[in-house]
Amino acid sequence: MKRLTLAIMFVFCTLAMSAEDGIKVKFQGTSPDIMDFAWSWVTMMDGNPEDTPDESMTALRKSLEYYRTGAAQPAGYTITVDKNAGYILVEQTDEDGEYTHRWEMCYWNMADKKHKLFALCTELWQEGMRLNPGQYDGLMFFRYNNATKRMEYVDMGIEVEYFNTSYGLPRVGKDITVTKWNDSGKKTTKTLKWTGNGFSRR
């Protein structure tokens, strides 16, 4: 219960920080790409010294910053950036190789052609790729307005389960894969199908 409470608090803190004016998305060209969304999210507290980034955001920012400057990733970090697919995966493994923190990010173009939807999923995995829910786990969505160039937290009506459930954001296709794990390692999978405006179960 403590881990779940901390995860929910993390989501609400993110919402509180971005609710007033939204998050400004800075980019060059005619439209932001996935790195523009990711970098805008992870730097949204810049200029607010009273807000201290949590460990998860600090680690993610470190990897993105190295990528943006063309530097090699730090020890224990790997990053996959597919701008054509609108997808990023960052993984950080601790020195003992026991735990891996994963961040997946992607975005969709919405059917009204006026908005985009940016998603961030963060999960903690244990050696052998066993899901091990931690305090920063969560699945969050932000709706980007093409006119204002800002994105705001949005509730997509998905009941996120934090224990024994993982969420795979799409690099190929547009649907979210939801996998439930049990103690024996068996799993069941369902799909949240992208409709152009949100998700439906399939």
Backbone as numpy.savetxt, mean C-alpha at the origin, in Angstrom:
# Nx Ny Nz CAx CAy CAz Cx Cy Cz
-5.70 -9.19 19.69 -6.53 -7.99 19.69 -5.66 -6.73 19.69
-4.53 -6.78 20.39 -3.65 -5.61 20.44 -3.13 -5.26 19.06
-2.73 -6.28 18.32 -2.21 -6.03 16.98 -3.29 -5.44 16.08
-4.50 -5.97 16.19 -5.60 -5.46 15.38 -5.88 -4.02 15.72
-5.90 -3.71 17.02 -6.16 -2.33 17.46 -5.10 -1.39 16.92
-3.83 -1.79 16.97 -2.76 -0.94 16.46 -2.88 -0.73 14.97
-3.27 -1.79 14.25 -3.43 -1.65 12.81 -4.54 -0.67 12.47
-5.66 -0.77 13.19 -6.76 0.14 12.95 -6.36 1.56 13.30
-5.59 1.73 14.39 -5.12 3.06 14.77 -4.24 3.64 13.68
-3.42 2.81 13.04 -2.55 3.29 11.97 -3.39 3.81 10.81
-4.44 3.10 10.46 -5.31 3.55 9.37 -5.97 4.87 9.73
-6.49 4.97 10.96 -7.16 6.21 11.36 -6.18 7.38 11.44
-4.94 7.13 11.87 -3.95 8.20 11.89 -3.67 8.70 10.49
-3.57 7.77 9.53 -3.36 8.15 8.15 -4.53 8.98 7.64
-5.73 8.55 7.97 -6.92 9.29 7.57 -6.91 10.69 8.17
-6.58 10.80 9.44 -6.59 12.10 10.10 -5.58 13.05 9.48
-4.42 12.53 9.09 -3.38 13.39 8.53 -3.74 13.89 7.15
-4.56 13.12 6.41 -4.81 13.47 5.02 -6.19 14.04 4.78
-7.04 14.07 5.79 -8.45 14.39 5.58 -8.71 15.85 5.24
-7.96 16.77 5.84 -8.31 18.19 5.72 -8.20 18.71 4.29
-7.04 18.58 3.69 -6.82 19.10 2.34 -6.47 18.02 1.34
-6.35 16.79 1.79 -5.89 15.74 0.91 -4.38 15.77 0.76
-3.85 14.83 0.03 -2.41 14.71 -0.20 -2.11 15.24 -1.59
-1.27 16.23 -1.69 -0.88 16.79 -2.98 0.02 15.80 -3.70
-0.32 15.47 -4.95 0.48 14.55 -5.75 1.28 15.37 -6.75
2.59 15.36 -6.59 3.47 16.11 -7.48 3.99 15.19 -8.57
3.99 15.68 -9.80 4.45 14.86 -10.92 4.83 15.75 -12.09
5.57 15.17 -13.02 5.90 15.85 -14.26 5.11 15.20 -15.39
4.81 15.98 -16.42 4.03 15.43 -17.52 2.54 15.66 -17.31
1.75 14.88 -18.01 0.30 15.10 -18.00 -0.44 14.31 -16.93
0.20 13.28 -16.38 -0.51 12.42 -15.42 0.50 11.75 -14.49
0.14 11.55 -13.21 1.06 10.88 -12.28 1.21 9.40 -12.60
2.38 8.85 -12.28 2.56 7.41 -12.39 2.59 6.80 -10.99
2.81 5.51 -10.89 2.71 4.82 -9.60 3.76 5.33 -8.62
4.94 5.71 -9.09 5.95 6.23 -8.19 5.55 7.59 -7.64
4.87 8.40 -8.45 4.38 9.70 -7.98 3.38 9.51 -6.84
2.48 8.55 -6.99 1.52 8.29 -5.92 2.22 7.78 -4.66
3.12 6.82 -4.83 3.82 6.23 -3.68 4.65 7.28 -2.94
5.39 8.10 -3.68 6.25 9.09 -3.06 5.43 10.18 -2.38
4.33 10.57 -2.98 3.46 11.59 -2.37 2.88 11.07 -1.06
2.52 9.79 -1.03 1.95 9.23 0.20 3.01 9.17 1.30
4.19 8.67 0.96 5.20 8.43 1.99 5.83 9.73 2.50
5.70 10.82 1.74 6.25 12.10 2.17 5.17 13.08 2.60
3.96 12.60 2.84 2.85 13.52 3.12 3.04 14.29 4.42
3.91 13.82 5.32 4.11 14.52 6.59 5.30 15.47 6.57
5.97 15.57 5.42 7.11 16.49 5.33 6.67 17.92 5.66
7.47 18.59 6.45 7.13 19.96 6.85 6.30 20.03 8.11
5.98 18.85 8.70 5.22 18.80 9.94 6.07 18.09 10.99
6.99 18.78 11.63 7.93 18.13 12.55 7.26 17.48 13.75
6.02 17.89 14.06 5.35 17.27 15.20 4.85 15.87 14.87
4.81 15.53 13.58 4.38 14.20 13.17 5.61 13.34 12.92
5.75 12.27 13.67 6.90 11.39 13.52 6.50 10.16 12.72
7.12 9.89 11.57 6.77 8.71 10.79 6.99 7.43 11.59
6.13 6.44 11.39 6.32 5.16 12.06 7.41 4.35 11.34
7.78 3.23 11.94 8.86 2.42 11.39 8.56 1.95 9.98
7.30 1.57 9.74 6.92 1.06 8.43 7.11 2.11 7.36
6.61 3.32 7.61 6.70 4.38 6.62 8.16 4.78 6.40
8.96 4.79 7.46 10.37 5.14 7.35 11.11 4.14 6.46
10.85 2.86 6.65 11.51 1.83 5.85 11.09 1.92 4.38
9.80 2.12 4.14 9.31 2.23 2.77 9.93 3.45 2.09
9.96 4.55 2.79 10.53 5.77 2.21 12.00 5.55 1.84
12.73 4.86 2.68 14.14 4.61 2.42 14.33 3.90 1.09
13.53 2.85 0.85 13.64 2.10 -0.40 13.25 2.95 -1.60
12.15 3.69 -1.50 11.71 4.52 -2.61 12.73 5.62 -2.93
13.34 6.18 -1.88 14.31 7.25 -2.08 15.55 6.72 -2.81
16.01 5.54 -2.42 17.16 4.95 -3.12 16.82 4.70 -4.59
15.62 4.22 -4.84 15.22 3.96 -6.23 15.18 5.25 -7.03
14.59 6.29 -6.46 14.44 7.56 -7.17 15.78 8.22 -7.49
16.79 7.97 -6.66 18.10 8.57 -6.90 19.01 7.66 -7.73
18.51 6.47 -8.08 19.29 5.55 -8.89 20.32 4.76 -8.11
20.23 4.81 -6.78 21.20 4.09 -5.94 20.76 2.64 -5.73
21.74 1.79 -5.43 21.43 0.40 -5.12 20.63 0.33 -3.82
19.73 -0.63 -3.74 18.92 -0.78 -2.54 19.79 -1.18 -1.35
19.44 -0.72 -0.14 20.19 -1.11 1.06 20.12 -2.62 1.29
21.01 -3.13 2.10 21.02 -4.56 2.42 19.67 -4.97 3.00
19.15 -6.06 2.49 17.87 -6.58 2.98 16.66 -6.06 2.23
16.85 -5.10 1.33 15.73 -4.51 0.60 15.72 -4.98 -0.86
14.53 -5.20 -1.40 14.35 -5.40 -2.84 13.16 -4.56 -3.27
13.20 -4.09 -4.52 12.10 -3.26 -5.02 11.80 -3.65 -6.46
10.52 -3.74 -6.78 10.05 -3.95 -8.14 9.15 -2.78 -8.50
9.49 -2.06 -9.56 8.70 -0.93 -10.02 8.30 -1.20 -11.47
7.00 -1.34 -11.71 6.48 -1.56 -13.06 5.54 -0.39 -13.36
6.10 0.65 -13.96 5.29 1.85 -14.21 4.22 1.61 -15.26
4.48 0.74 -16.21 3.47 0.44 -17.23 2.25 -0.23 -16.63
2.48 -1.10 -15.64 1.37 -1.79 -14.98 0.82 -0.99 -13.80
1.52 0.11 -13.41 1.08 0.89 -12.25 1.23 0.12 -10.96
2.41 -0.47 -10.74 2.60 -1.40 -9.62 3.99 -1.25 -9.01
4.04 -1.33 -7.67 5.31 -1.35 -6.94 5.24 -2.42 -5.85
6.32 -3.16 -5.68 6.49 -4.09 -4.56 7.82 -3.80 -3.89
7.79 -3.52 -2.59 9.00 -3.34 -1.80 9.02 -4.41 -0.71
10.16 -5.06 -0.55 10.31 -6.07 0.50 11.57 -5.75 1.31
11.41 -5.83 2.63 12.55 -5.63 3.53 12.64 -6.82 4.47
13.77 -7.52 4.43 13.99 -8.69 5.27 14.99 -8.34 6.35
14.72 -8.76 7.59 15.62 -8.42 8.69 16.94 -9.18 8.58
17.90 -8.80 9.42 19.25 -9.36 9.33 19.27 -10.87 9.52
18.36 -11.40 10.33 18.33 -12.84 10.58 17.58 -13.60 9.49
16.93 -12.89 8.58 16.17 -13.54 7.52 14.87 -14.15 8.01
14.44 -13.74 9.20 13.25 -14.37 9.78 11.96 -13.68 9.36
11.98 -12.35 9.27 10.77 -11.61 8.94 10.98 -10.75 7.69
9.95 -10.71 6.88 9.95 -9.87 5.69 8.73 -8.97 5.71
8.99 -7.68 5.61 7.91 -6.69 5.54 7.68 -6.40 4.06
6.43 -6.52 3.63 6.08 -6.31 2.21 5.14 -5.12 2.07
5.43 -4.28 1.09 4.52 -3.19 0.72 4.18 -3.35 -0.75
2.91 -3.47 -1.06 2.45 -3.47 -2.45 1.65 -2.20 -2.70
1.83 -1.62 -3.88 1.09 -0.42 -4.25 0.68 -0.53 -5.72
-0.50 -0.02 -6.03 -0.93 0.02 -7.41 -2.00 1.10 -7.55
-2.41 1.36 -8.79 -3.52 2.29 -8.98 -4.38 1.85 -10.16
-5.61 2.30 -10.15 -6.58 2.04 -11.21 -7.08 3.37 -11.77
-7.39 3.40 -13.06 -8.12 4.52 -13.65 -9.60 4.26 -13.46
-10.31 5.21 -12.89 -11.73 5.01 -12.60 -12.57 5.30 -13.84
-13.76 4.71 -13.86 -14.61 4.76 -15.05 -15.04 6.16 -15.43
-15.12 7.08 -14.47 -15.57 8.45 -14.79 -14.49 9.28 -15.47
-13.26 8.72 -15.56 -12.12 9.38 -16.21 -11.71 10.68 -15.51
-12.26 10.91 -14.32 -11.93 12.10 -13.55 -11.10 11.76 -12.31
-11.03 10.48 -11.99 -10.35 10.06 -10.78 -9.50 8.82 -11.03
-8.55 8.60 -10.14 -7.78 7.37 -10.08 -7.87 6.85 -8.65
-7.63 5.57 -8.46 -7.66 4.97 -7.13 -6.30 4.37 -6.83
-5.66 4.87 -5.78 -4.34 4.37 -5.35 -4.53 3.48 -4.14
-3.88 2.32 -4.15 -3.98 1.38 -3.03 -2.61 1.06 -2.48
-2.55 0.88 -1.17 -1.34 0.48 -0.47 -1.67 -0.68 0.45
-0.94 -1.77 0.32 -1.12 -2.93 1.21 0.21 -3.22 1.88
0.22 -3.32 3.20 1.44 -3.64 3.93 1.20 -4.84 4.82
2.12 -5.80 4.76 1.97 -7.05 5.50 3.32 -7.53 6.01
3.31 -8.27 7.11 4.51 -8.87 7.68 4.46 -10.39 7.47
5.53 -10.94 6.91 5.61 -12.37 6.65 6.80 -12.94 7.40
6.64 -14.21 7.85 7.69 -14.90 8.58 8.40 -15.86 7.64
9.57 -16.32 8.04 10.38 -17.23 7.24 9.51 -18.38 6.72
9.68 -18.72 5.44 8.83 -19.74 4.84 7.55 -19.16 4.29
7.48 -17.82 4.22 6.33 -17.11 3.70 5.04 -17.47 4.44
5.13 -17.44 5.76 3.95 -17.58 6.60 3.51 -16.20 7.04
2.24 -15.90 6.86 1.72 -14.60 7.25 1.81 -14.44 8.76
2.33 -13.31 9.20 2.49 -13.04 10.63 2.03 -11.61 10.88
0.72 -11.41 11.08 0.18 -10.04 11.19 0.92 -9.20 12.22
1.24 -7.97 11.85 1.95 -7.05 12.73 1.18 -5.75 12.89
1.76 -4.82 13.63 1.03 -3.63 13.99 0.82 -2.66 12.84
1.59 -2.81 11.76 1.45 -1.88 10.65 0.69 -2.48 9.47
0.18 -3.69 9.61 -0.55 -4.32 8.52 -1.79 -3.51 8.16
-2.11 -3.48 6.90 -3.32 -2.77 6.51 -3.48 -2.69 5.01
-4.69 -2.43 4.56 -5.02 -2.21 3.15 -5.76 -0.89 3.09
-5.20 0.09 2.38 -5.79 1.43 2.35 -5.96 1.90 0.92
-6.98 2.74 0.72 -7.26 3.28 -0.61 -7.35 4.80 -0.54
-6.88 5.44 -1.61 -6.95 6.89 -1.73 -7.45 7.24 -3.12
-8.48 8.09 -3.19 -9.02 8.52 -4.48 -8.34 9.81 -4.92
-7.75 9.76 -6.12 -7.05 10.91 -6.69 -7.98 11.66 -7.64
-8.03 12.97 -7.50 -8.84 13.83 -8.34 -7.95 14.45 -9.42
-8.24 14.16 -10.67 -7.41 14.68 -11.77 -7.39 16.21 -11.80
-8.49 16.84 -11.39 -8.60 18.29 -11.47 -7.81 18.99 -10.36
-7.90 18.48 -9.13 -7.24 19.13 -8.00 -5.81 18.63 -7.78
-5.49 17.48 -8.40 -4.17 16.85 -8.23 -3.90 16.47 -6.78
-4.96 16.11 -6.08 -4.86 15.65 -4.69 -5.57 14.32 -4.53
-5.12 13.55 -3.53 -5.81 12.29 -3.23 -6.21 12.28 -1.77
-7.34 11.65 -1.50 -7.89 11.58 -0.15 -8.24 10.14 0.18
-8.10 9.81 1.46 -8.48 8.47 1.92 -9.93 8.20 1.58
-10.23 6.97 1.12 -11.60 6.60 0.78 -11.88 5.19 1.28
-13.05 5.00 1.83 -13.50 3.68 2.27 -14.16 2.98 1.08
-13.57 1.88 0.62 -14.08 1.17 -0.54 -15.08 0.09 -0.17
-15.48 0.03 1.10 -16.48 -0.93 1.52 -15.96 -2.35 1.64
-14.64 -2.51 1.71 -14.04 -3.83 1.87 -13.78 -4.08 3.35
-14.32 -5.15 3.87 -14.09 -5.49 5.27 -12.75 -6.21 5.38
-11.73 -5.46 5.74 -10.38 -6.01 5.78 -10.19 -6.86 7.03
-9.72 -8.09 6.84 -9.43 -8.99 7.95 -7.92 -9.01 8.16
-7.50 -8.83 9.40 -6.08 -8.67 9.67 -5.39 -9.95 10.13
-6.15 -11.00 10.41 -5.53 -12.22 10.90 -5.70 -13.33 9.88
-4.55 -13.95 9.50 -4.55 -15.10 8.60 -5.16 -14.79 7.24
-5.12 -13.53 6.84 -5.65 -13.14 5.54 -4.67 -12.19 4.86
-4.30 -12.51 3.62 -3.39 -11.65 2.86 -4.11 -11.12 1.63
-3.63 -9.97 1.16 -4.24 -9.29 0.02 -3.19 -9.06 -1.05
-3.45 -9.57 -2.24 -2.52 -9.41 -3.35 -3.03 -8.36 -4.32
-2.30 -7.23 -4.42 -2.69 -6.21 -5.37 -2.22 -6.60 -6.77
-2.94 -6.18 -7.80 -2.63 -6.67 -9.15 -1.47 -5.97 -9.83
-0.55 -6.76 -10.34 0.43 -6.27 -11.31 -0.06 -6.60 -12.72
-0.71 -7.75 -12.82 -1.36 -8.18 -14.06 -2.86 -8.21 -13.80
-3.64 -7.65 -14.68 -5.08 -7.59 -14.46 -5.44 -6.45 -13.52
-6.67 -6.48 -13.01 -7.15 -5.37 -12.19 -7.79 -5.80 -10.87
-7.82 -7.10 -10.60 -8.53 -7.61 -9.44 -7.59 -7.84 -8.26
-8.14 -7.77 -7.05 -7.40 -8.04 -5.81 -7.64 -9.49 -5.40
-6.57 -10.20 -5.09 -6.67 -11.59 -4.64 -6.63 -11.63 -3.12
-7.61 -12.28 -2.51 -7.69 -12.41 -1.06 -7.44 -13.88 -0.69
-6.42 -14.12 0.13 -6.06 -15.48 0.51 -6.18 -15.66 2.01
-6.92 -16.68 2.42 -7.06 -17.01 3.85 -6.19 -18.22 4.15
-5.39 -18.12 5.22 -4.46 -19.17 5.61 -4.94 -19.80 6.92
-4.71 -21.12 7.08 -4.99 -21.74 8.37 -3.69 -22.30 8.95
-3.78 -22.88 10.13 -2.56 -23.30 10.85 -1.78 -24.39 10.12
-2.46 -25.18 9.30 -1.77 -26.27 8.59 -1.14 -25.78 7.29
-1.33 -24.50 6.97 -0.75 -23.96 5.76 -1.68 -24.02 4.56
-2.86 -24.64 4.72 -3.82 -24.69 3.62 -4.43 -23.31 3.43
-4.87 -23.05 2.24 -5.39 -21.72 1.97 -6.60 -21.78 1.04
-7.44 -20.78 1.16 -8.56 -20.60 0.25 -8.44 -19.20 -0.33
-8.85 -19.06 -1.56 -8.67 -17.79 -2.25 -9.98 -17.31 -2.85
-10.19 -16.00 -2.79 -11.32 -15.38 -3.48 -10.81 -14.12 -4.18
-11.64 -13.55 -5.02 -11.23 -12.39 -5.80 -12.16 -11.22 -5.57
-11.58 -10.05 -5.39 -12.34 -8.82 -5.38 -12.19 -8.22 -6.77
-13.26 -8.30 -7.56 -13.21 -7.94 -8.97 -13.41 -6.44 -9.15
-12.52 -5.83 -9.91 -12.59 -4.40 -10.20 -13.76 -4.13 -11.14
-14.59 -3.17 -10.79 -15.78 -2.85 -11.58 -15.65 -1.54 -12.36
-14.57 -0.83 -12.16 -14.41 0.48 -12.76 -14.60 1.60 -11.76
-15.33 1.28 -10.68 -15.55 2.24 -9.61 -15.25 1.68 -8.23
-15.16 0.38 -8.13 -14.94 -0.27 -6.84 -14.70 -1.76 -7.08
-15.09 -2.57 -6.09 -14.83 -4.00 -6.15 -16.06 -4.81 -5.78
-16.24 -5.91 -6.46 -17.31 -6.85 -6.13 -16.68 -8.22 -5.91
-17.31 -9.04 -5.08 -16.78 -10.36 -4.78 -17.05 -11.30 -5.93
-16.09 -12.23 -6.16 -16.28 -13.23 -7.20 -15.75 -14.56 -6.70
